[in-house]
PDB file of C-alpha atoms in Angstrom:
ATOM      1  CA  MET C  30      -7.688 -26.951 -19.897  1.00 56.00           C
ATOM      2  CA  THR C  31      -4.127 -27.372 -20.021  1.00 68.00           C
ATOM      3  CA  GLU C  32      -4.081 -23.966 -18.436  1.00 79.00           C
ATOM      4  CA  LEU C  33      -5.114 -24.827 -15.689  1.00 84.00           C
ATOM      5  CA  PRO C  34      -2.564 -25.082 -13.880  1.00 86.00           C
ATOM      6  CA  GLN C  35      -1.037 -22.746 -14.224  1.00 89.00           C
ATOM      7  CA  GLN C  36      -3.661 -20.301 -13.485  1.00 89.00           C
ATOM      8  CA  LEU C  37      -3.995 -22.723 -10.046  1.00 90.00           C
ATOM      9  CA  ALA C  38      -0.360 -21.531  -8.884  1.00 91.00           C
ATOM     10  CA  ASN C  39      -0.210 -17.658 -10.013  1.00 91.00           C
ATOM     11  CA  GLY C  40      -2.665 -17.904  -8.265  1.00 92.00           C
ATOM     12  CA  LEU C  41      -1.893 -19.674  -5.606  1.00 93.00           C
ATOM     13  CA  ILE C  42       1.493 -16.849  -5.840  1.00 94.00           C
ATOM     14  CA  LEU C  43      -0.837 -14.375  -5.847  1.00 93.00           C
ATOM     15  CA  GLY C  44      -2.611 -15.471  -2.775  1.00 94.00           C
ATOM     16  CA  ALA C  45       0.143 -16.102  -0.431  1.00 95.00           C
ATOM     17  CA  MET C  46       0.692 -12.384  -0.975  1.00 95.00           C
ATOM     18  CA  TYR C  47      -2.145 -11.400  -0.107  1.00 95.00           C
ATOM     19  CA  GLY C  48      -2.577 -13.790   2.880  1.00 95.00           C
ATOM     20  CA  LEU C  49       0.925 -12.756   4.664  1.00 95.00           C
ATOM     21  CA  ILE C  50      -0.598  -9.059   4.008  1.00 96.00           C
ATOM     22  CA  ALA C  51      -4.299  -9.506   4.996  1.00 95.00           C
ATOM     23  CA  ILE C  52      -3.251 -10.977   8.955  1.00 94.00           C
ATOM     24  CA  GLY C  53      -1.829  -8.047   9.622  1.00 93.00           C
ATOM     25  CA  TYR C  54      -4.554  -6.116   8.542  1.00 94.00           C
ATOM     26  CA  THR C  55      -6.720  -8.253  10.230  1.00 93.00           C
ATOM     27  CA  MET C  56      -4.347  -9.142  13.713  1.00 92.00           C
ATOM     28  CA  VAL C  57      -4.991  -5.368  14.231  1.00 93.00           C
ATOM     29  CA  TYR C  58      -8.207  -4.942  13.567  1.00 92.00           C
ATOM     30  CA  GLY C  59      -8.928  -7.902  15.986  1.00 88.00           C
ATOM     31  CA  ILE C  60      -7.463  -6.485  18.642  1.00 90.00           C
ATOM     32  CA  VAL C  61      -7.860  -2.629  18.483  1.00 88.00           C
ATOM     33  CA  GLN C  62     -11.082  -2.857  16.007  1.00 87.00           C
ATOM     34  CA  LEU C  63      -8.879  -0.619  14.176  1.00 89.00           C
ATOM     35  CA  ILE C  64      -8.421  -0.965   9.602  1.00 89.00           C
ATOM     36  CA  ASN C  65      -5.282   0.455   9.573  1.00 93.00           C
ATOM     37  CA  PHE C  66      -5.651   1.829   6.302  1.00 91.00           C
ATOM     38  CA  ALA C  67      -1.451   1.974   5.965  1.00 95.00           C
ATOM     39  CA  HIS C  68      -0.800  -1.081   6.331  1.00 96.00           C
ATOM     40  CA  GLY C  69      -0.225  -1.171   2.240  1.00 95.00           C
ATOM     41  CA  GLU C  70       2.126   1.568   2.310  1.00 96.00           C
ATOM     42  CA  ILE C  71       3.736  -0.873   5.582  1.00 97.00           C
ATOM     43  CA  PHE C  72       4.176  -3.842   3.446  1.00 97.00           C
ATOM     44  CA  MET C  73       6.118  -0.913   0.538  1.00 96.00           C
ATOM     45  CA  VAL C  74       8.535   0.497   3.007  1.00 95.00           C
ATOM     46  CA  GLY C  75       9.365  -2.935   3.731  1.00 96.00           C
ATOM     47  CA  GLY C  76      10.613  -4.171  -0.098  1.00 95.00           C
ATOM     48  CA  PHE C  77      11.793  -0.153  -0.253  1.00 94.00           C
ATOM     49  CA  GLY C  78      14.054  -1.353   2.818  1.00 94.00           C
ATOM     50  CA  SER C  79      14.966  -5.051   1.723  1.00 95.00           C
ATOM     51  CA  LEU C  80      16.230  -3.590  -1.772  1.00 93.00           C
ATOM     52  CA  THR C  81      18.666  -0.334   0.517  1.00 92.00           C
ATOM     53  CA  VAL C  82      20.179  -3.610   1.919  1.00 95.00           C
ATOM     54  CA  TYR C  83      20.953  -5.656  -1.307  1.00 94.00           C
ATOM     55  CA  LEU C  84      22.096  -1.972  -2.905  1.00 92.00           C
ATOM     56  CA  ALA C  85      25.058  -1.650   0.047  1.00 93.00           C
ATOM     57  CA  LEU C  86      25.902  -5.307  -0.238  1.00 92.00           C
ATOM     58  CA  PRO C  87      29.191  -6.221  -1.528  1.00 91.00           C
ATOM     59  CA  THR C  88      29.176  -5.441  -6.203  1.00 84.00           C
ATOM     60  CA  GLY C  89      27.883  -9.575  -7.159  1.00 83.00           C
ATOM     61  CA  THR C  90      26.808 -10.519  -4.492  1.00 88.00           C
ATOM     62  CA  ALA C  91      24.368 -13.885  -5.068  1.00 89.00           C
ATOM     63  CA  LEU C  92      20.809 -12.938  -4.052  1.00 91.00           C
ATOM     64  CA  THR C  93      21.255 -17.048  -2.925  1.00 90.00           C
ATOM     65  CA  LEU C  94      23.245 -14.799  -0.230  1.00 92.00           C
ATOM     66  CA  ALA C  95      22.103 -11.659  -0.233  1.00 94.00           C
ATOM     67  CA  LEU C  96      18.332 -12.977   0.532  1.00 94.00           C
ATOM     68  CA  PRO C  97      18.724 -13.943   3.893  1.00 95.00           C
ATOM     69  CA  ALA C  98      20.476 -10.168   4.077  1.00 95.00           C
ATOM     70  CA  MET C  99      17.233  -8.538   1.950  1.00 95.00           C
ATOM     71  CA  LEU C 100      15.352 -10.815   4.057  1.00 96.00           C
ATOM     72  CA  LEU C 101      15.462  -8.923   7.334  1.00 96.00           C
ATOM     73  CA  GLY C 102      16.233  -5.231   6.452  1.00 95.00           C
ATOM     74  CA  GLY C 103      12.780  -5.525   5.041  1.00 95.00           C
ATOM     75  CA  VAL C 104      10.983  -6.917   8.199  1.00 97.00           C
ATOM     76  CA  ALA C 105      13.353  -4.781  10.363  1.00 97.00           C
ATOM     77  CA  VAL C 106      11.781  -1.609   8.078  1.00 96.00           C
ATOM     78  CA  SER C 107       8.418  -1.932   8.072  1.00 97.00           C
ATOM     79  CA  VAL C 108       8.578  -3.206  11.944  1.00 97.00           C
ATOM     80  CA  LEU C 109      10.009   0.331  13.211  1.00 97.00           C
ATOM     81  CA  VAL C 110       7.678   2.377  10.648  1.00 97.00           C
ATOM     82  CA  ALA C 111       4.359  -0.041  11.868  1.00 97.00           C
ATOM     83  CA  VAL C 112       5.665   0.599  15.831  1.00 97.00           C
ATOM     84  CA  ALA C 113       6.466   3.921  14.849  1.00 96.00           C
ATOM     85  CA  ALA C 114       2.368   4.758  13.279  1.00 95.00           C
ATOM     86  CA  GLU C 115       0.987   2.540  16.823  1.00 95.00           C
ATOM     87  CA  ARG C 116       3.170   4.871  18.943  1.00 94.00           C
ATOM     88  CA  PHE C 117       2.617   8.135  17.479  1.00 94.00           C
ATOM     89  CA  ALA C 118      -0.198   8.192  14.935  1.00 93.00           C
ATOM     90  CA  TYR C 119      -2.974   5.423  16.962  1.00 94.00           C
ATOM     91  CA  ARG C 120      -2.307   5.452  19.995  1.00 93.00           C
ATOM     92  CA  PRO C 121      -3.242   9.233  20.896  1.00 92.00           C
ATOM     93  CA  LEU C 122      -6.794   8.199  19.558  1.00 91.00           C
ATOM     94  CA  ARG C 123      -7.112   4.514  20.841  1.00 86.00           C
ATOM     95  CA  ARG C 124     -10.883   6.265  22.642  1.00 85.00           C
ATOM     96  CA  ALA C 125     -11.298   8.733  20.276  1.00 88.00           C
ATOM     97  CA  PRO C 126     -13.746   8.295  17.684  1.00 88.00           C
ATOM     98  CA  ARG C 127     -13.683   5.238  15.319  1.00 84.00           C
ATOM     99  CA  LEU C 128     -13.765   8.259  11.823  1.00 89.00           C
ATOM    100  CA  ALA C 129     -10.539   9.675  13.827  1.00 92.00           C
ATOM    101  CA  PRO C 130      -7.839   6.444  13.075  1.00 91.00           C
ATOM    102  CA  LEU C 131      -9.799   5.761  10.540  1.00 90.00           C
ATOM    103  CA  ILE C 132      -8.636   9.305   8.665  1.00 93.00           C
ATOM    104  CA  THR C 133      -5.120   8.989  10.558  1.00 95.00           C
ATOM    105  CA  ALA C 134      -4.451   5.633   8.963  1.00 94.00           C
ATOM    106  CA  ILE C 135      -5.374   7.191   5.789  1.00 93.00           C
ATOM    107  CA  GLY C 136      -3.428  10.435   5.542  1.00 94.00           C
ATOM    108  CA  LEU C 137      -0.422   8.352   6.715  1.00 95.00           C
ATOM    109  CA  SER C 138      -0.535   6.069   4.273  1.00 95.00           C
ATOM    110  CA  ILE C 139       0.024   9.178   1.502  1.00 94.00           C
ATOM    111  CA  ALA C 140       2.505  10.696   4.261  1.00 94.00           C
ATOM    112  CA  LEU C 141       4.076   7.112   3.146  1.00 94.00           C
ATOM    113  CA  GLN C 142       3.944   7.123   0.296  1.00 92.00           C
ATOM    114  CA  GLN C 143       5.143  10.702  -0.313  1.00 91.00           C
ATOM    115  CA  ALA C 144       7.932  10.573   2.074  1.00 91.00           C
ATOM    116  CA  VAL C 145       9.992   7.381  -0.740  1.00 90.00           C
ATOM    117  CA  TRP C 146       9.163   9.085  -3.695  1.00 88.00           C
ATOM    118  CA  LYS C 147      10.501  12.481  -2.600  1.00 85.00           C
ATOM    119  CA  TRP C 148      13.392  10.483  -0.273  1.00 80.00           C
ATOM    120  CA  TYR C 149      14.465   8.066  -2.081  1.00 76.00           C
ATOM    121  CA  PRO C 150      16.751   8.340  -4.706  1.00 67.00           C
ATOM    122  CA  ASP C 151      14.706   8.168  -8.604  1.00 65.00           C
ATOM    123  CA  GLY C 152      11.523   7.928  -5.692  1.00 58.00           C
ATOM    124  CA  LYS C 153       9.273   7.992  -8.930  1.00 67.00           C
ATOM    125  CA  GLN C 154      10.730   5.808 -11.140  1.00 76.00           C
ATOM    126  CA  ALA C 155       9.993   1.676  -9.972  1.00 84.00           C
ATOM    127  CA  ARG C 156      13.071   0.818  -8.863  1.00 88.00           C
ATOM    128  CA  VAL C 157      14.659  -2.570 -10.466  1.00 90.00           C
ATOM    129  CA  PHE C 158      14.654  -5.325  -7.624  1.00 92.00           C
ATOM    130  CA  PRO C 159      17.065  -8.684  -7.860  1.00 91.00           C
ATOM    131  CA  GLN C 160      15.879 -11.497  -9.503  1.00 89.00           C
ATOM    132  CA  PHE C 161      17.070 -15.628  -9.481  1.00 86.00           C
ATOM    133  CA  LYS C 162      18.718 -16.569 -12.260  1.00 82.00           C
ATOM    134  CA  GLY C 163      18.105 -20.158 -13.911  1.00 75.00           C
ATOM    135  CA  HIS C 164      15.388 -21.654 -15.863  1.00 77.00           C
ATOM    136  CA  ALA C 165      11.797 -21.234 -14.240  1.00 78.00           C
ATOM    137  CA  LEU C 166      10.793 -25.014 -13.181  1.00 81.00           C
ATOM    138  CA  ASP C 167       7.619 -27.804 -14.389  1.00 82.00           C
ATOM    139  CA  LEU C 168       6.048 -28.119 -10.642  1.00 77.00           C
ATOM    140  CA  LEU C 169       2.837 -30.764 -11.546  1.00 76.00           C
ATOM    141  CA  GLY C 170       2.458 -29.321 -14.990  1.00 78.00           C
ATOM    142  CA  ALA C 171       2.642 -25.189 -14.491  1.00 83.00           C
ATOM    143  CA  THR C 172       5.792 -23.524 -14.285  1.00 85.00           C
ATOM    144  CA  VAL C 173       6.867 -21.625 -11.642  1.00 86.00           C
ATOM    145  CA  GLN C 174       9.802 -19.473 -11.574  1.00 87.00           C
ATOM    146  CA  ARG C 175      12.511 -19.842  -9.241  1.00 85.00           C
ATOM    147  CA  GLY C 176      11.773 -16.369  -7.728  1.00 86.00           C
ATOM    148  CA  ASP C 177       8.682 -18.071  -6.976  1.00 90.00           C
ATOM    149  CA  LEU C 178       9.343 -20.598  -4.606  1.00 90.00           C
ATOM    150  CA  PHE C 179      10.299 -18.489  -1.906  1.00 92.00           C
ATOM    151  CA  VAL C 180       6.542 -17.150  -1.421  1.00 92.00           C
ATOM    152  CA  LEU C 181       5.251 -20.984  -1.850  1.00 91.00           C
ATOM    153  CA  ILE C 182       7.600 -21.771   1.354  1.00 93.00           C
ATOM    154  CA  ALA C 183       7.369 -18.630   2.994  1.00 94.00           C
ATOM    155  CA  ALA C 184       3.896 -18.058   3.385  1.00 94.00           C
ATOM    156  CA  PRO C 185       3.062 -21.776   5.159  1.00 93.00           C
ATOM    157  CA  LEU C 186       5.435 -21.739   7.517  1.00 95.00           C
ATOM    158  CA  CYS C 187       4.329 -18.129   8.763  1.00 94.00           C
ATOM    159  CA  MET C 188       1.110 -19.120   9.069  1.00 93.00           C
ATOM    160  CA  THR C 189       1.983 -22.493  10.540  1.00 93.00           C
ATOM    161  CA  ALA C 190       4.868 -20.225  12.409  1.00 94.00           C
ATOM    162  CA  LEU C 191       2.233 -17.817  14.752  1.00 95.00           C
ATOM    163  CA  GLY C 192      -1.272 -20.270  14.651  1.00 91.00           C
ATOM    164  CA  LEU C 193       1.160 -22.100  17.319  1.00 93.00           C
ATOM    165  CA  TYR C 194       2.726 -19.239  18.600  1.00 94.00           C
ATOM    166  CA  VAL C 195      -0.813 -17.491  19.055  1.00 92.00           C
ATOM    167  CA  ALA C 196      -1.827 -21.074  20.702  1.00 91.00           C
ATOM    168  CA  ARG C 197       0.474 -21.974  22.730  1.00 92.00           C
ATOM    169  CA  THR C 198       2.454 -19.112  24.490  1.00 94.00           C
ATOM    170  CA  ARG C 199       2.003 -17.156  27.538  1.00 94.00           C
ATOM    171  CA  THR C 200       2.142 -13.796  24.583  1.00 94.00           C
ATOM    172  CA  GLY C 201      -0.756 -15.674  22.324  1.00 93.00           C
ATOM    173  CA  ARG C 202      -3.264 -15.731  25.161  1.00 93.00           C
ATOM    174  CA  ALA C 203      -2.648 -12.767  26.025  1.00 94.00           C
ATOM    175  CA  MET C 204      -2.682 -11.401  22.564  1.00 93.00           C
ATOM    176  CA  GLN C 205      -6.459 -13.668  22.851  1.00 90.00           C
ATOM    177  CA  ALA C 206      -7.478 -12.183  26.548  1.00 91.00           C
ATOM    178  CA  THR C 207      -6.677  -8.391  24.747  1.00 91.00           C
ATOM    179  CA  ALA C 208      -8.888  -9.131  21.369  1.00 89.00           C
ATOM    180  CA  GLN C 209     -11.334 -11.187  23.770  1.00 87.00           C
ATOM    181  CA  ASP C 210     -12.187  -7.606  26.927  1.00 87.00           C
ATOM    182  CA  PRO C 211      -9.228  -5.772  26.512  1.00 87.00           C
ATOM    183  CA  ASP C 212      -9.916  -3.992  30.035  1.00 87.00           C
ATOM    184  CA  THR C 213     -10.334  -7.310  31.962  1.00 90.00           C
ATOM    185  CA  ALA C 214      -6.770  -8.505  30.593  1.00 91.00           C
ATOM    186  CA  ARG C 215      -5.515  -4.859  31.848  1.00 91.00           C
ATOM    187  CA  LEU C 216      -7.248  -5.970  35.207  1.00 90.00           C
ATOM    188  CA  MET C 217      -5.959  -9.188  35.157  1.00 90.00           C
ATOM    189  CA  GLY C 218      -2.215  -8.006  34.865  1.00 91.00           C
ATOM    190  CA  ILE C 219      -1.941  -7.530  31.304  1.00 92.00           C
ATOM    191  CA  ASN C 220      -0.199  -4.871  29.500  1.00 94.00           C
ATOM    192  CA  THR C 221      -2.732  -5.119  26.495  1.00 93.00           C
ATOM    193  CA  ASP C 222      -0.039  -2.086  25.340  1.00 93.00           C
ATOM    194  CA  ARG C 223       2.650  -4.398  24.874  1.00 95.00           C
ATOM    195  CA  ILE C 224       0.316  -6.882  22.871  1.00 95.00           C
ATOM    196  CA  ILE C 225      -0.913  -3.849  21.242  1.00 95.00           C
ATOM    197  CA  VAL C 226       2.605  -3.205  20.106  1.00 96.00           C
ATOM    198  CA  LEU C 227       2.894  -6.667  18.908  1.00 96.00           C
ATOM    199  CA  ALA C 228       0.245  -6.599  16.718  1.00 95.00           C
ATOM    200  CA  PHE C 229       1.052  -4.355  14.686  1.00 96.00           C
ATOM    201  CA  ALA C 230       5.359  -5.101  14.939  1.00 97.00           C
ATOM    202  CA  ILE C 231       3.517  -9.503  13.956  1.00 96.00           C
ATOM    203  CA  GLY C 232       1.684  -7.766  11.286  1.00 95.00           C
ATOM    204  CA  ALA C 233       4.526  -5.933   9.802  1.00 97.00           C
ATOM    205  CA  ALA C 234       6.596  -8.382   9.521  1.00 97.00           C
ATOM    206  CA  PHE C 235       4.141 -10.439   7.404  1.00 97.00           C
ATOM    207  CA  ALA C 236       4.337  -8.062   5.650  1.00 97.00           C
ATOM    208  CA  GLY C 237       8.078  -7.289   4.974  1.00 96.00           C
ATOM    209  CA  VAL C 238       7.665 -10.807   3.547  1.00 97.00           C
ATOM    210  CA  ALA C 239       5.481 -10.080   1.355  1.00 96.00           C
ATOM    211  CA  ALA C 240       7.223  -7.259  -0.071  1.00 96.00           C
ATOM    212  CA  VAL C 241      10.574  -9.131  -0.550  1.00 96.00           C
ATOM    213  CA  ALA C 242       8.351 -11.802  -2.521  1.00 95.00           C
ATOM    214  CA  TYR C 243       6.536  -8.694  -4.553  1.00 95.00           C
ATOM    215  CA  GLY C 244      10.010  -8.154  -5.625  1.00 94.00           C
ATOM    216  CA  LEU C 245      11.249 -11.147  -6.783  1.00 93.00           C
ATOM    217  CA  ARG C 246       8.322 -11.963  -8.513  1.00 92.00           C
ATOM    218  CA  THR C 247       7.986  -8.355 -10.557  1.00 91.00           C
ATOM    219  CA  GLY C 248      11.258  -7.561 -10.734  1.00 92.00           C
ATOM    220  CA  GLU C 249      10.568  -4.029  -9.418  1.00 92.00           C
ATOM    221  CA  VAL C 250       9.407  -1.891  -6.317  1.00 93.00           C
ATOM    222  CA  GLN C 251       7.644   1.349  -6.220  1.00 91.00           C
ATOM    223  CA  PHE C 252       5.959   3.598  -3.922  1.00 91.00           C
ATOM    224  CA  ARG C 253       2.274   3.111  -5.219  1.00 90.00           C
ATOM    225  CA  MET C 254       2.815  -0.384  -5.114  1.00 92.00           C
ATOM    226  CA  GLY C 255       1.204  -0.871  -1.336  1.00 93.00           C
ATOM    227  CA  PHE C 256      -2.216   1.152  -2.269  1.00 91.00           C
ATOM    228  CA  ILE C 257      -3.454  -1.998  -4.643  1.00 90.00           C
ATOM    229  CA  MET C 258      -1.575  -4.968  -2.373  1.00 93.00           C
ATOM    230  CA  GLY C 259      -3.274  -3.270   0.878  1.00 92.00           C
ATOM    231  CA  LEU C 260      -6.766  -2.939  -1.007  1.00 90.00           C
ATOM    232  CA  LYS C 261      -6.805  -5.989  -2.132  1.00 91.00           C
ATOM    233  CA  ALA C 262      -4.858  -8.152   0.974  1.00 93.00           C
ATOM    234  CA  PHE C 263      -7.830  -5.875   3.360  1.00 92.00           C
ATOM    235  CA  THR C 264      -9.551  -7.423   0.550  1.00 90.00           C
ATOM    236  CA  ALA C 265      -8.702 -10.751   1.867  1.00 92.00           C
ATOM    237  CA  ALA C 266      -8.884 -10.557   5.460  1.00 92.00           C
ATOM    238  CA  VAL C 267     -12.626  -9.115   4.808  1.00 90.00           C
ATOM    239  CA  LEU C 268     -13.251 -12.234   2.720  1.00 90.00           C
ATOM    240  CA  GLY C 269     -12.230 -14.762   4.936  1.00 90.00           C
ATOM    241  CA  GLY C 270     -13.192 -13.563   8.305  1.00 88.00           C
ATOM    242  CA  ILE C 271     -11.250  -9.979   9.475  1.00 85.00           C
ATOM    243  CA  GLY C 272     -10.062 -11.187  12.645  1.00 84.00           C
ATOM    244  CA  ASN C 273      -8.936 -14.500  11.961  1.00 88.00           C
ATOM    245  CA  ILE C 274      -5.793 -14.894  10.910  1.00 90.00           C
ATOM    246  CA  TYR C 275      -6.278 -18.538   9.392  1.00 91.00           C
ATOM    247  CA  GLY C 276      -9.009 -17.158   7.763  1.00 92.00           C
ATOM    248  CA  ALA C 277      -6.924 -14.310   5.953  1.00 92.00           C
ATOM    249  CA  MET C 278      -5.024 -16.510   5.028  1.00 94.00           C
ATOM    250  CA  LEU C 279      -7.229 -18.588   3.778  1.00 93.00           C
ATOM    251  CA  GLY C 280      -9.784 -15.063   1.652  1.00 92.00           C
ATOM    252  CA  GLY C 281      -6.550 -14.016   0.306  1.00 94.00           C
ATOM    253  CA  LEU C 282      -6.152 -18.091  -1.319  1.00 94.00           C
ATOM    254  CA  VAL C 283      -9.571 -17.770  -2.364  1.00 92.00           C
ATOM    255  CA  LEU C 284      -9.333 -14.493  -3.721  1.00 92.00           C
ATOM    256  CA  GLY C 285      -5.826 -15.169  -5.983  1.00 92.00           C
ATOM    257  CA  ILE C 286      -7.103 -18.107  -7.186  1.00 92.00           C
ATOM    258  CA  GLY C 287     -10.554 -16.902  -8.400  1.00 89.00           C
ATOM    259  CA  GLU C 288      -8.395 -13.807  -9.728  1.00 88.00           C
ATOM    260  CA  SER C 289      -6.459 -16.151 -11.734  1.00 89.00           C
ATOM    261  CA  LEU C 290      -8.775 -17.687 -13.245  1.00 86.00           C
ATOM    262  CA  ALA C 291     -11.365 -14.724 -13.943  1.00 84.00           C
ATOM    263  CA  THR C 292      -8.476 -13.035 -15.833  1.00 82.00           C
ATOM    264  CA  ALA C 293      -8.110 -16.109 -18.065  1.00 80.00           C
ATOM    265  CA  TYR C 294     -11.723 -17.713 -18.026  1.00 79.00           C
ATOM    266  CA  VAL C 295     -13.550 -15.020 -18.296  1.00 76.00           C
ATOM    267  CA  GLU C 296     -13.386 -13.364 -21.943  1.00 71.00           C
ATOM    268  CA  HIS C 297     -14.398 -16.964 -22.850  1.00 67.00           C
ATOM    269  CA  LEU C 298     -18.084 -17.113 -21.597  1.00 70.00           C
ATOM    270  CA  PRO C 299     -20.767 -16.181 -24.403  1.00 73.00           C
ATOM    271  CA  GLY C 300     -20.786 -12.788 -24.129  1.00 67.00           C
ATOM    272  CA  MET C 301     -18.412 -12.314 -22.156  1.00 68.00           C
ATOM    273  CA  ALA C 302     -14.826 -11.426 -24.545  1.00 65.00           C
ATOM    274  CA  GLN C 303     -14.647  -7.868 -23.635  1.00 67.00           C
ATOM    275  CA  PHE C 304     -14.847  -9.048 -19.303  1.00 64.00           C
ATOM    276  CA  GLY C 305     -11.699 -10.575 -19.725  1.00 64.00           C
ATOM    277  CA  GLY C 306      -7.879  -9.967 -19.658  1.00 64.00           C
ATOM    278  CA  GLY C 307      -5.638  -8.674 -16.752  1.00 66.00           C
ATOM    279  CA  ALA C 308      -7.291  -4.660 -17.337  1.00 68.00           C
ATOM    280  CA  TRP C 309     -10.118  -6.713 -15.058  1.00 74.00           C
ATOM    281  CA  LYS C 310      -8.682  -8.152 -12.630  1.00 76.00           C
ATOM    282  CA  ASP C 311      -9.162  -6.238 -10.230  1.00 78.00           C
ATOM    283  CA  VAL C 312     -12.981  -5.718 -10.855  1.00 82.00           C
ATOM    284  CA  TRP C 313     -13.063  -9.374 -10.570  1.00 78.00           C
ATOM    285  CA  ALA C 314     -11.764  -9.489  -7.847  1.00 79.00           C
ATOM    286  CA  PHE C 315     -14.343  -7.346  -6.018  1.00 80.00           C
ATOM    287  CA  VAL C 316     -16.713  -9.037  -6.904  1.00 83.00           C
ATOM    288  CA  LEU C 317     -15.607 -12.192  -6.063  1.00 81.00           C
ATOM    289  CA  LEU C 318     -15.634 -10.728  -2.444  1.00 80.00           C
ATOM    290  CA  ILE C 319     -19.007  -9.167  -3.269  1.00 84.00           C
ATOM    291  CA  LEU C 320     -20.910 -12.587  -4.174  1.00 84.00           C
ATOM    292  CA  VAL C 321     -19.649 -14.131  -1.048  1.00 81.00           C
ATOM    293  CA  LEU C 322     -20.765 -11.101   1.836  1.00 79.00           C
ATOM    294  CA  LEU C 323     -23.522 -11.761  -0.077  1.00 86.00           C
ATOM    295  CA  LEU C 324     -23.985 -15.777   1.292  1.00 84.00           C
ATOM    296  CA  ARG C 325     -21.360 -15.344   4.011  1.00 84.00           C
ATOM    297  CA  PRO C 326     -21.544 -11.582   5.599  1.00 82.00           C
ATOM    298  CA  GLN C 327     -19.397 -12.849   8.722  1.00 84.00           C
ATOM    299  CA  GLY C 328     -16.833 -14.461   5.875  1.00 84.00           C
ATOM    300  CA  LEU C 329     -15.046 -17.732   5.296  1.00 84.00           C
ATOM    301  CA  LEU C 330     -13.686 -18.862   8.119  1.00 84.00           C
ATOM    302  CA  GLY C 331     -16.266 -15.673  10.570  1.00 76.00           C
ATOM    303  CA  GLU C 332     -15.269 -13.370  12.309  1.00 69.00           C
ATOM    304  CA  ARG C 333     -13.292 -13.099  15.601  1.00 64.00           C
ATOM    305  CA  VAL C 334     -13.626 -10.500  17.153  1.00 59.00           C
ATOM    306  CA  ALA C 335     -15.614  -9.502  20.147  1.00 56.00           C
ATOM    307  CA  ASP C 336     -18.362  -6.914  20.603  1.00 54.00           C
ATOM    308  CA  ARG C 337     -17.479  -3.346  22.208  1.00 55.00           C
ATOM    309  CA  ALA C 338     -20.754  -1.979  22.251  1.00 51.00           C
TER     310      ALA C 338
END
């Protein structure tokens, strides 16, 4: 039990990253009912974009001063890739059978991985990401690295800003209308193409923020990092209720905390010694998903997807 505060802190940090990425999945699915499996790679290119900005700054620039520029760079790269993907890969297939854009998303995911692997210097190797120097902080009995504070602050701020934007702005209401019935929204004068692009852009921006948080936490970025993080984030979106932006963040937090606790404590249960440790953390994440979906198939907060059949 003495380890519980630390494991909860680890879970919150992981969950905040999962939630930020999951918002991209849930926004796109809520509006166009597309599972954008390339979203993990959009997260990945954001990490490389932020690293590229840092390397372009004068040598010796303090990370505190460099972080805003890195954040802008990561978000900009993620948004540009996501908007281009929507325009050239997904929009032509919007009226196609659902299997076509799904296969396109998988192909785009592989293409983005290979592009970074091929053209970024030493793309096969993990690239060192800058980290904050100094002693870790003691917060409520848990040791938290200075870089982890970034995601603990950024995640609630991003979530609050998005919730207010969707609920209280004209564009946010247009997004809700498009998600409910795009044909009727178009007849009412809403530019649904612009709304769909905006959904891709907002989700990508959050993924770029998560990529910076990932780099600060792990100290590296590499071209494969989007696969498992994207898969976990999609799991979080389903866990919270696909199409529900608050559910995406809640699903991420539940998934992160559950993964952290299972990794630390399962091996201490009778007969479970061989199932503990970090090697099983991904397994327990999906076990948690299965259990939740068996008990509540619509997710923790329920789906918010219109029936367009």
